Amino acid sequence: MSDQVSAVADRSTIRLALVVGGLVLAVLLGFGLGRLNGGGTGGTATAGVSSSTGGHTHPPGTGVHDHGAVTSTDGQAGAEAGGLSVSSSGYTFAPLATEFPAGQPGQLRFQVRDAQSRPVTRFAVVHDKPMHLIVVRRDLTGYQHLHPTMAPDGTWSVPLTLAQPGVWRAYADFTAVADDGGQAAVTVGVDLVAPGGYQPRPLPKPATSTTVDGFTVSYQGSPQAGATVPLTFRVDGAGGVAALERYLGAYGHLVALREGDLGYLHVHPELELVDGQVKFWLTVPDPGRYRLYLDFQVGANVHTAEFTLTIP
Ligand SMILES: [Cu+2]
């Protein structure tokens, strides 16, 4: 009898040991994956580690641009594109619904969940907002840059209309604050669907100048694969160079999306205007075609200029 009890106890002990061992392994693996996601791109955007450079590289000899007091919103570093995964650095983009009738006003609701599947409720304010949401159709049309609001339970919501049928990509770009106060800059992406006949539009030809809402927007600079190069944007209105205003703490916000996989590059400008122009540092990882989206503000209105960029 005592042998049986002892045997049972031994089995329980073994089971317990296995469970504990498994948990430790899971935690180590999770941490390792987090490190790979954040650190594999050369960044330090792992929970508990805060990087003053925002987890991406700046070219030698150039000043850092504005990331405020926290890590950048990029979620990736150096030459790697982000937003390709629904989970990164232990954080998961969890939409409550992903289907939207085309052309009808709807509401996107989602949570950011941590490695324990708990909704995250603490976010650092980066560029004036705790959450930046980018939505674009798979053919790179219909770009939207939105700022959802969060309920106390960690559920974010924002009005959203997917104008045309197709598969759309949504990127959540945020800096989560962990229980220990550590901050992780993350970009995660998920597909949304507007059912119906998808008629993809070809990417417009590469150009360094475009018009939007009566403004002519042009840029100078020669992006190259694997290099960080300056891009300087100039906005002209009816009366010459337009007076750019700060929007979300900067004179402009530039997002670059890669054709093919919609890899996400988020770049930020120098703090101050240079001759009335807004200057960015852009690191493009690989040859290919990209669509650039520049948000800028003039006369209290925000406009978005779009460019196709080919990297040879
Ligand atoms: Cu934003």
mmCIF file with all atom_site columns, C-alpha atoms in Angstrom, residues 95-285:
data_model
loop_
_atom_site.group_PDB
_atom_site.id
_atom_site.type_symbol
_atom_site.label_atom_id
_atom_site.label_alt_id
_atom_site.label_comp_id
_atom_site.label_asym_id
_atom_site.label_entity_id
_atom_site.label_seq_id
_atom_site.pdbx_PDB_ins_code
_atom_site.Cartn_x
_atom_site.Cartn_y
_atom_site.Cartn_z
_atom_site.occupancy
_atom_site.B_iso_or_equiv
_atom_site.pdbx_formal_charge
_atom_site.auth_seq_id
_atom_site.auth_comp_id
_atom_site.auth_asym_id
_atom_site.auth_atom_id
_atom_site.pdbx_PDB_model_num
ATOM 1   C CA . PRO A 1 95  ? -9.048  42.120 -33.972 1.00 0.00 ? 95  PRO A CA 1
ATOM 2   C CA . LEU A 1 96  ? -12.548 41.329 -32.690 1.00 0.00 ? 96  LEU A CA 1
ATOM 3   C CA . ALA A 1 97  ? -13.774 41.106 -36.296 1.00 0.00 ? 97  ALA A CA 1
ATOM 4   C CA . THR A 1 98  ? -11.945 41.242 -39.612 1.00 0.00 ? 98  THR A CA 1
ATOM 5   C CA . GLU A 1 99  ? -14.738 41.441 -42.171 1.00 0.00 ? 99  GLU A CA 1
ATOM 6   C CA . PHE A 1 100 ? -16.130 44.771 -43.326 1.00 0.00 ? 100 PHE A CA 1
ATOM 7   C CA . PRO A 1 101 ? -18.754 45.363 -46.020 1.00 0.00 ? 101 PRO A CA 1
ATOM 8   C CA . ALA A 1 102 ? -17.018 47.403 -48.735 1.00 0.00 ? 102 ALA A CA 1
ATOM 9   C CA . GLY A 1 103 ? -17.859 51.077 -48.741 1.00 0.00 ? 103 GLY A CA 1
ATOM 10  C CA . GLN A 1 104 ? -19.851 51.009 -45.522 1.00 0.00 ? 104 GLN A CA 1
ATOM 11  C CA . PRO A 1 105 ? -18.790 52.859 -42.393 1.00 0.00 ? 105 PRO A CA 1
ATOM 12  C CA . GLY A 1 106 ? -17.803 50.355 -39.758 1.00 0.00 ? 106 GLY A CA 1
ATOM 13  C CA . GLN A 1 107 ? -15.866 50.122 -36.549 1.00 0.00 ? 107 GLN A CA 1
ATOM 14  C CA . LEU A 1 108 ? -12.568 48.295 -36.148 1.00 0.00 ? 108 LEU A CA 1
ATOM 15  C CA . ARG A 1 109 ? -12.191 46.908 -32.663 1.00 0.00 ? 109 ARG A CA 1
ATOM 16  C CA . PHE A 1 110 ? -9.110  45.102 -31.475 1.00 0.00 ? 110 PHE A CA 1
ATOM 17  C CA . GLN A 1 111 ? -6.877  44.316 -28.553 1.00 0.00 ? 111 GLN A CA 1
ATOM 18  C CA . VAL A 1 112 ? -3.157  43.996 -28.184 1.00 0.00 ? 112 VAL A CA 1
ATOM 19  C CA . ARG A 1 113 ? -2.542  40.863 -26.145 1.00 0.00 ? 113 ARG A CA 1
ATOM 20  C CA . ASP A 1 114 ? 0.614   39.984 -24.283 1.00 0.00 ? 114 ASP A CA 1
ATOM 21  C CA . ALA A 1 115 ? 2.367   36.626 -24.127 1.00 0.00 ? 115 ALA A CA 1
ATOM 22  C CA . GLN A 1 116 ? -0.161  35.454 -21.507 1.00 0.00 ? 116 GLN A CA 1
ATOM 23  C CA . SER A 1 117 ? -3.073  36.458 -23.796 1.00 0.00 ? 117 SER A CA 1
ATOM 24  C CA . ARG A 1 118 ? -3.970  39.321 -21.498 1.00 0.00 ? 118 ARG A CA 1
ATOM 25  C CA . PRO A 1 119 ? -5.131  42.565 -23.144 1.00 0.00 ? 119 PRO A CA 1
ATOM 26  C CA . VAL A 1 120 ? -2.444  45.210 -22.819 1.00 0.00 ? 120 VAL A CA 1
ATOM 27  C CA . THR A 1 121 ? -3.714  48.445 -21.294 1.00 0.00 ? 121 THR A CA 1
ATOM 28  C CA . ARG A 1 122 ? -0.511  50.429 -20.832 1.00 0.00 ? 122 ARG A CA 1
ATOM 29  C CA . PHE A 1 123 ? 0.959   52.164 -23.840 1.00 0.00 ? 123 PHE A CA 1
ATOM 30  C CA . ALA A 1 124 ? 3.492   54.933 -24.130 1.00 0.00 ? 124 ALA A CA 1
ATOM 31  C CA . VAL A 1 125 ? 2.471   58.042 -26.016 1.00 0.00 ? 125 VAL A CA 1
ATOM 32  C CA . VAL A 1 126 ? 4.670   58.296 -29.097 1.00 0.00 ? 126 VAL A CA 1
ATOM 33  C CA . HIS A 1 127 ? 4.161   61.114 -31.549 1.00 0.00 ? 127 HIS A CA 1
ATOM 34  C CA . ASP A 1 128 ? 1.251   62.392 -29.507 1.00 0.00 ? 128 ASP A CA 1
ATOM 35  C CA . LYS A 1 129 ? -0.673  59.107 -29.644 1.00 0.00 ? 129 LYS A CA 1
ATOM 36  C CA . PRO A 1 130 ? -0.596  55.786 -27.811 1.00 0.00 ? 130 PRO A CA 1
ATOM 37  C CA . MET A 1 131 ? -1.655  53.900 -30.938 1.00 0.00 ? 131 MET A CA 1
ATOM 38  C CA . HIS A 1 132 ? -1.057  54.503 -34.621 1.00 0.00 ? 132 HIS A CA 1
ATOM 39  C CA . LEU A 1 133 ? -3.114  52.384 -36.988 1.00 0.00 ? 133 LEU A CA 1
ATOM 40  C CA . ILE A 1 134 ? -2.289  52.213 -40.679 1.00 0.00 ? 134 ILE A CA 1
ATOM 41  C CA . VAL A 1 135 ? -4.725  50.585 -43.105 1.00 0.00 ? 135 VAL A CA 1
ATOM 42  C CA . VAL A 1 136 ? -4.088  49.968 -46.788 1.00 0.00 ? 136 VAL A CA 1
ATOM 43  C CA . ARG A 1 137 ? -5.434  47.619 -49.406 1.00 0.00 ? 137 ARG A CA 1
ATOM 44  C CA . ARG A 1 138 ? -3.118  44.902 -50.682 1.00 0.00 ? 138 ARG A CA 1
ATOM 45  C CA . ASP A 1 139 ? -2.543  46.823 -53.910 1.00 0.00 ? 139 ASP A CA 1
ATOM 46  C CA . LEU A 1 140 ? -1.283  49.761 -51.789 1.00 0.00 ? 140 LEU A CA 1
ATOM 47  C CA . THR A 1 141 ? -4.354  51.915 -52.483 1.00 0.00 ? 141 THR A CA 1
ATOM 48  C CA . GLY A 1 142 ? -6.720  53.414 -49.922 1.00 0.00 ? 142 GLY A CA 1
ATOM 49  C CA . TYR A 1 143 ? -4.070  54.384 -47.354 1.00 0.00 ? 143 TYR A CA 1
ATOM 50  C CA . GLN A 1 144 ? -5.419  55.545 -43.992 1.00 0.00 ? 144 GLN A CA 1
ATOM 51  C CA . HIS A 1 145 ? -3.546  56.628 -40.868 1.00 0.00 ? 145 HIS A CA 1
ATOM 52  C CA . LEU A 1 146 ? -5.898  56.423 -37.883 1.00 0.00 ? 146 LEU A CA 1
ATOM 53  C CA . HIS A 1 147 ? -5.740  56.909 -34.131 1.00 0.00 ? 147 HIS A CA 1
ATOM 54  C CA . PRO A 1 148 ? -7.996  54.523 -32.222 1.00 0.00 ? 148 PRO A CA 1
ATOM 55  C CA . THR A 1 149 ? -9.129  55.147 -28.680 1.00 0.00 ? 149 THR A CA 1
ATOM 56  C CA . MET A 1 150 ? -8.845  52.570 -25.915 1.00 0.00 ? 150 MET A CA 1
ATOM 57  C CA . ALA A 1 151 ? -11.483 51.448 -23.443 1.00 0.00 ? 151 ALA A CA 1
ATOM 58  C CA . PRO A 1 152 ? -10.266 50.686 -19.903 1.00 0.00 ? 152 PRO A CA 1
ATOM 59  C CA . ASP A 1 153 ? -10.284 46.940 -20.681 1.00 0.00 ? 153 ASP A CA 1
ATOM 60  C CA . GLY A 1 154 ? -7.729  47.410 -23.443 1.00 0.00 ? 154 GLY A CA 1
ATOM 61  C CA . THR A 1 155 ? -10.145 47.246 -26.380 1.00 0.00 ? 155 THR A CA 1
ATOM 62  C CA . TRP A 1 156 ? -9.270  49.770 -29.054 1.00 0.00 ? 156 TRP A CA 1
ATOM 63  C CA . SER A 1 157 ? -11.835 51.103 -31.483 1.00 0.00 ? 157 SER A CA 1
ATOM 64  C CA . VAL A 1 158 ? -11.822 53.395 -34.469 1.00 0.00 ? 158 VAL A CA 1
ATOM 65  C CA . PRO A 1 159 ? -14.292 54.165 -37.230 1.00 0.00 ? 159 PRO A CA 1
ATOM 66  C CA . LEU A 1 160 ? -13.147 52.430 -40.398 1.00 0.00 ? 160 LEU A CA 1
ATOM 67  C CA . THR A 1 161 ? -14.431 52.236 -43.938 1.00 0.00 ? 161 THR A CA 1
ATOM 68  C CA . LEU A 1 162 ? -12.835 49.866 -46.426 1.00 0.00 ? 162 LEU A CA 1
ATOM 69  C CA . ALA A 1 163 ? -13.836 51.735 -49.553 1.00 0.00 ? 163 ALA A CA 1
ATOM 70  C CA . GLN A 1 164 ? -13.341 48.958 -52.083 1.00 0.00 ? 164 GLN A CA 1
ATOM 71  C CA . PRO A 1 165 ? -13.543 45.161 -51.950 1.00 0.00 ? 165 PRO A CA 1
ATOM 72  C CA . GLY A 1 166 ? -10.325 43.291 -51.362 1.00 0.00 ? 166 GLY A CA 1
ATOM 73  C CA . VAL A 1 167 ? -7.912  42.196 -48.713 1.00 0.00 ? 167 VAL A CA 1
ATOM 74  C CA . TRP A 1 168 ? -6.574  45.032 -46.620 1.00 0.00 ? 168 TRP A CA 1
ATOM 75  C CA . ARG A 1 169 ? -3.621  45.173 -44.276 1.00 0.00 ? 169 ARG A CA 1
ATOM 76  C CA . ALA A 1 170 ? -3.916  46.856 -40.887 1.00 0.00 ? 170 ALA A CA 1
ATOM 77  C CA . TYR A 1 171 ? -0.776  47.749 -38.918 1.00 0.00 ? 171 TYR A CA 1
ATOM 78  C CA . ALA A 1 172 ? -0.814  48.557 -35.225 1.00 0.00 ? 172 ALA A CA 1
ATOM 79  C CA . ASP A 1 173 ? 2.230   50.662 -34.399 1.00 0.00 ? 173 ASP A CA 1
ATOM 80  C CA . PHE A 1 174 ? 2.675   51.200 -30.651 1.00 0.00 ? 174 PHE A CA 1
ATOM 81  C CA . THR A 1 175 ? 4.973   51.087 -27.667 1.00 0.00 ? 175 THR A CA 1
ATOM 82  C CA . ALA A 1 176 ? 3.656   48.744 -24.997 1.00 0.00 ? 176 ALA A CA 1
ATOM 83  C CA . VAL A 1 177 ? 4.594   49.195 -21.356 1.00 0.00 ? 177 VAL A CA 1
ATOM 84  C CA . ALA A 1 178 ? 5.141   45.923 -19.526 1.00 0.00 ? 178 ALA A CA 1
ATOM 85  C CA . ASP A 1 179 ? 4.383   45.223 -15.861 1.00 0.00 ? 179 ASP A CA 1
ATOM 86  C CA . ASP A 1 180 ? 8.006   45.936 -14.998 1.00 0.00 ? 180 ASP A CA 1
ATOM 87  C CA . GLY A 1 181 ? 7.874   49.255 -16.815 1.00 0.00 ? 181 GLY A CA 1
ATOM 88  C CA . GLY A 1 182 ? 9.898   48.022 -19.746 1.00 0.00 ? 182 GLY A CA 1
ATOM 89  C CA . GLN A 1 183 ? 8.881   49.395 -23.092 1.00 0.00 ? 183 GLN A CA 1
ATOM 90  C CA . ALA A 1 184 ? 8.707   47.596 -26.402 1.00 0.00 ? 184 ALA A CA 1
ATOM 91  C CA . ALA A 1 185 ? 8.208   49.367 -29.718 1.00 0.00 ? 185 ALA A CA 1
ATOM 92  C CA . VAL A 1 186 ? 6.159   47.025 -31.863 1.00 0.00 ? 186 VAL A CA 1
ATOM 93  C CA . THR A 1 187 ? 4.511   46.952 -35.252 1.00 0.00 ? 187 THR A CA 1
ATOM 94  C CA . VAL A 1 188 ? 2.146   44.055 -35.872 1.00 0.00 ? 188 VAL A CA 1
ATOM 95  C CA . GLY A 1 189 ? -0.091  43.529 -38.870 1.00 0.00 ? 189 GLY A CA 1
ATOM 96  C CA . VAL A 1 190 ? -3.271  41.662 -39.669 1.00 0.00 ? 190 VAL A CA 1
ATOM 97  C CA . ASP A 1 191 ? -5.410  41.204 -42.768 1.00 0.00 ? 191 ASP A CA 1
ATOM 98  C CA . LEU A 1 192 ? -8.911  42.624 -42.969 1.00 0.00 ? 192 LEU A CA 1
ATOM 99  C CA . VAL A 1 193 ? -11.364 41.652 -45.663 1.00 0.00 ? 193 VAL A CA 1
ATOM 100 C CA . ALA A 1 194 ? -13.973 43.528 -47.648 1.00 0.00 ? 194 ALA A CA 1
ATOM 101 C CA . PRO A 1 195 ? -15.773 40.756 -49.569 1.00 0.00 ? 195 PRO A CA 1
ATOM 102 C CA . GLY A 1 196 ? -16.539 41.346 -53.222 1.00 0.00 ? 196 GLY A CA 1
ATOM 103 C CA . GLY A 1 197 ? -14.854 41.530 -56.575 1.00 0.00 ? 197 GLY A CA 1
ATOM 104 C CA . TYR A 1 198 ? -11.285 42.638 -56.060 1.00 0.00 ? 198 TYR A CA 1
ATOM 105 C CA . GLN A 1 199 ? -9.961  44.736 -58.901 1.00 0.00 ? 199 GLN A CA 1
ATOM 106 C CA . PRO A 1 200 ? -6.368  45.512 -58.063 1.00 0.00 ? 200 PRO A CA 1
ATOM 107 C CA . ARG A 1 201 ? -4.927  48.711 -59.424 1.00 0.00 ? 201 ARG A CA 1
ATOM 108 C CA . PRO A 1 202 ? -1.416  48.773 -60.794 1.00 0.00 ? 202 PRO A CA 1
ATOM 109 C CA . LEU A 1 203 ? 1.112   50.715 -58.792 1.00 0.00 ? 203 LEU A CA 1
ATOM 110 C CA . PRO A 1 204 ? 1.570   54.198 -60.295 1.00 0.00 ? 204 PRO A CA 1
ATOM 111 C CA . LYS A 1 205 ? 4.870   54.862 -62.030 1.00 0.00 ? 205 LYS A CA 1
ATOM 112 C CA . PRO A 1 206 ? 7.800   55.992 -59.911 1.00 0.00 ? 206 PRO A CA 1
ATOM 113 C CA . ALA A 1 207 ? 7.889   59.753 -59.444 1.00 0.00 ? 207 ALA A CA 1
ATOM 114 C CA . THR A 1 208 ? 9.459   62.239 -57.078 1.00 0.00 ? 208 THR A CA 1
ATOM 115 C CA . SER A 1 209 ? 6.638   64.740 -57.407 1.00 0.00 ? 209 SER A CA 1
ATOM 116 C CA . THR A 1 210 ? 2.894   64.471 -56.988 1.00 0.00 ? 210 THR A CA 1
ATOM 117 C CA . THR A 1 211 ? -0.135  66.620 -56.322 1.00 0.00 ? 211 THR A CA 1
ATOM 118 C CA . VAL A 1 212 ? -2.672  66.296 -53.538 1.00 0.00 ? 212 VAL A CA 1
ATOM 119 C CA . ASP A 1 213 ? -5.499  68.630 -52.494 1.00 0.00 ? 213 ASP A CA 1
ATOM 120 C CA . GLY A 1 214 ? -4.035  71.488 -54.516 1.00 0.00 ? 214 GLY A CA 1
ATOM 121 C CA . PHE A 1 215 ? -0.496  71.058 -53.211 1.00 0.00 ? 215 PHE A CA 1
ATOM 122 C CA . THR A 1 216 ? 2.505   69.938 -55.191 1.00 0.00 ? 216 THR A CA 1
ATOM 123 C CA . VAL A 1 217 ? 4.729   67.713 -53.097 1.00 0.00 ? 217 VAL A CA 1
ATOM 124 C CA . SER A 1 218 ? 8.171   66.690 -54.243 1.00 0.00 ? 218 SER A CA 1
ATOM 125 C CA . TYR A 1 219 ? 11.212  65.160 -52.686 1.00 0.00 ? 219 TYR A CA 1
ATOM 126 C CA . GLN A 1 220 ? 14.913  65.000 -53.200 1.00 0.00 ? 220 GLN A CA 1
ATOM 127 C CA . GLY A 1 221 ? 17.074  62.068 -52.262 1.00 0.00 ? 221 GLY A CA 1
ATOM 128 C CA . SER A 1 222 ? 18.241  58.781 -53.684 1.00 0.00 ? 222 SER A CA 1
ATOM 129 C CA . PRO A 1 223 ? 17.219  55.842 -51.520 1.00 0.00 ? 223 PRO A CA 1
ATOM 130 C CA . GLN A 1 224 ? 19.423  52.784 -51.907 1.00 0.00 ? 224 GLN A CA 1
ATOM 131 C CA . ALA A 1 225 ? 19.062  49.222 -50.710 1.00 0.00 ? 225 ALA A CA 1
ATOM 132 C CA . GLY A 1 226 ? 20.705  48.683 -47.363 1.00 0.00 ? 226 GLY A CA 1
ATOM 133 C CA . ALA A 1 227 ? 21.639  52.313 -46.839 1.00 0.00 ? 227 ALA A CA 1
ATOM 134 C CA . THR A 1 228 ? 20.159  55.092 -44.763 1.00 0.00 ? 228 THR A CA 1
ATOM 135 C CA . VAL A 1 229 ? 19.728  58.158 -46.883 1.00 0.00 ? 229 VAL A CA 1
ATOM 136 C CA . PRO A 1 230 ? 18.062  61.538 -46.425 1.00 0.00 ? 230 PRO A CA 1
ATOM 137 C CA . LEU A 1 231 ? 14.818  62.375 -48.175 1.00 0.00 ? 231 LEU A CA 1
ATOM 138 C CA . THR A 1 232 ? 13.769  66.020 -48.180 1.00 0.00 ? 232 THR A CA 1
ATOM 139 C CA . PHE A 1 233 ? 10.172  66.861 -48.989 1.00 0.00 ? 233 PHE A CA 1
ATOM 140 C CA . ARG A 1 234 ? 8.962   70.205 -50.230 1.00 0.00 ? 234 ARG A CA 1
ATOM 141 C CA . VAL A 1 235 ? 5.310   71.229 -50.273 1.00 0.00 ? 235 VAL A CA 1
ATOM 142 C CA . ASP A 1 236 ? 4.188   74.006 -52.589 1.00 0.00 ? 236 ASP A CA 1
ATOM 143 C CA . GLY A 1 237 ? 0.786   75.646 -52.472 1.00 0.00 ? 237 GLY A CA 1
ATOM 144 C CA . ALA A 1 238 ? -0.789  78.280 -54.677 1.00 0.00 ? 238 ALA A CA 1
ATOM 145 C CA . GLY A 1 239 ? 1.473   80.953 -53.206 1.00 0.00 ? 239 GLY A CA 1
ATOM 146 C CA . GLY A 1 240 ? 4.784   79.111 -53.184 1.00 0.00 ? 240 GLY A CA 1
ATOM 147 C CA . VAL A 1 241 ? 6.303   77.036 -50.409 1.00 0.00 ? 241 VAL A CA 1
ATOM 148 C CA . ALA A 1 242 ? 3.522   76.037 -48.023 1.00 0.00 ? 242 ALA A CA 1
ATOM 149 C CA . ALA A 1 243 ? 3.912   76.706 -44.301 1.00 0.00 ? 243 ALA A CA 1
ATOM 150 C CA . LEU A 1 244 ? 4.091   73.242 -42.806 1.00 0.00 ? 244 LEU A CA 1
ATOM 151 C CA . GLU A 1 245 ? 2.632   72.837 -39.340 1.00 0.00 ? 245 GLU A CA 1
ATOM 152 C CA . ARG A 1 246 ? 3.501   70.336 -36.683 1.00 0.00 ? 246 ARG A CA 1
ATOM 153 C CA . TYR A 1 247 ? 1.235   67.328 -36.806 1.00 0.00 ? 247 TYR A CA 1
ATOM 154 C CA . LEU A 1 248 ? 1.549   64.705 -34.069 1.00 0.00 ? 248 LEU A CA 1
ATOM 155 C CA . GLY A 1 249 ? 4.702   66.375 -32.839 1.00 0.00 ? 249 GLY A CA 1
ATOM 156 C CA . ALA A 1 250 ? 6.523   66.451 -36.145 1.00 0.00 ? 250 ALA A CA 1
ATOM 157 C CA . TYR A 1 251 ? 6.446   68.333 -39.420 1.00 0.00 ? 251 TYR A CA 1
ATOM 158 C CA . GLY A 1 252 ? 5.598   65.205 -41.295 1.00 0.00 ? 252 GLY A CA 1
ATOM 159 C CA . HIS A 1 253 ? 5.101   61.472 -40.970 1.00 0.00 ? 253 HIS A CA 1
ATOM 160 C CA . LEU A 1 254 ? 6.379   59.118 -43.589 1.00 0.00 ? 254 LEU A CA 1
ATOM 161 C CA . VAL A 1 255 ? 5.429   55.485 -44.014 1.00 0.00 ? 255 VAL A CA 1
ATOM 162 C CA . ALA A 1 256 ? 6.956   53.276 -46.697 1.00 0.00 ? 256 ALA A CA 1
ATOM 163 C CA . LEU A 1 257 ? 5.294   50.000 -47.687 1.00 0.00 ? 257 LEU A CA 1
ATOM 164 C CA . ARG A 1 258 ? 6.975   47.367 -49.808 1.00 0.00 ? 258 ARG A CA 1
ATOM 165 C CA . GLU A 1 259 ? 5.186   45.955 -52.819 1.00 0.00 ? 259 GLU A CA 1
ATOM 166 C CA . GLY A 1 260 ? 4.723   42.193 -52.625 1.00 0.00 ? 260 GLY A CA 1
ATOM 167 C CA . ASP A 1 261 ? 4.541   41.634 -48.879 1.00 0.00 ? 261 ASP A CA 1
ATOM 168 C CA . LEU A 1 262 ? 3.552   45.086 -47.613 1.00 0.00 ? 262 LEU A CA 1
ATOM 169 C CA . GLY A 1 263 ? 6.549   45.239 -45.298 1.00 0.00 ? 263 GLY A CA 1
ATOM 170 C CA . TYR A 1 264 ? 6.275   48.380 -43.200 1.00 0.00 ? 264 TYR A CA 1
ATOM 171 C CA . LEU A 1 265 ? 8.918   51.021 -42.722 1.00 0.00 ? 265 LEU A CA 1
ATOM 172 C CA . HIS A 1 266 ? 8.124   53.927 -40.458 1.00 0.00 ? 266 HIS A CA 1
ATOM 173 C CA . VAL A 1 267 ? 10.491  56.836 -40.590 1.00 0.00 ? 267 VAL A CA 1
ATOM 174 C CA . HIS A 1 268 ? 10.515  60.173 -38.855 1.00 0.00 ? 268 HIS A CA 1
ATOM 175 C CA . PRO A 1 269 ? 11.738  63.613 -39.717 1.00 0.00 ? 269 PRO A CA 1
ATOM 176 C CA . GLU A 1 270 ? 14.399  65.813 -38.314 1.00 0.00 ? 270 GLU A CA 1
ATOM 177 C CA . LEU A 1 271 ? 12.987  67.953 -35.522 1.00 0.00 ? 271 LEU A CA 1
ATOM 178 C CA . GLU A 1 272 ? 13.190  71.209 -37.388 1.00 0.00 ? 272 GLU A CA 1
ATOM 179 C CA . LEU A 1 273 ? 12.422  72.222 -40.921 1.00 0.00 ? 273 LEU A CA 1
ATOM 180 C CA . VAL A 1 274 ? 15.340  72.748 -43.277 1.00 0.00 ? 274 VAL A CA 1
ATOM 181 C CA . ASP A 1 275 ? 14.609  75.726 -45.587 1.00 0.00 ? 275 ASP A CA 1
ATOM 182 C CA . GLY A 1 276 ? 10.915  75.114 -45.067 1.00 0.00 ? 276 GLY A CA 1
ATOM 183 C CA . GLN A 1 277 ? 11.304  71.475 -46.038 1.00 0.00 ? 277 GLN A CA 1
ATOM 184 C CA . VAL A 1 278 ? 10.890  68.363 -43.975 1.00 0.00 ? 278 VAL A CA 1
ATOM 185 C CA . LYS A 1 279 ? 13.783  65.942 -43.915 1.00 0.00 ? 279 LYS A CA 1
ATOM 186 C CA . PHE A 1 280 ? 13.632  62.225 -43.172 1.00 0.00 ? 280 PHE A CA 1
ATOM 187 C CA . TRP A 1 281 ? 16.145  59.448 -42.853 1.00 0.00 ? 281 TRP A CA 1
ATOM 188 C CA . LEU A 1 282 ? 14.942  56.395 -44.685 1.00 0.00 ? 282 LEU A CA 1
ATOM 189 C CA . THR A 1 283 ? 16.484  52.947 -44.574 1.00 0.00 ? 283 THR A CA 1
ATOM 190 C CA . VAL A 1 284 ? 15.249  50.671 -47.340 1.00 0.00 ? 284 VAL A CA 1
ATOM 191 C CA . PRO A 1 285 ? 16.192  47.043 -46.813 1.00 0.00 ? 285 PRO A CA 1
#
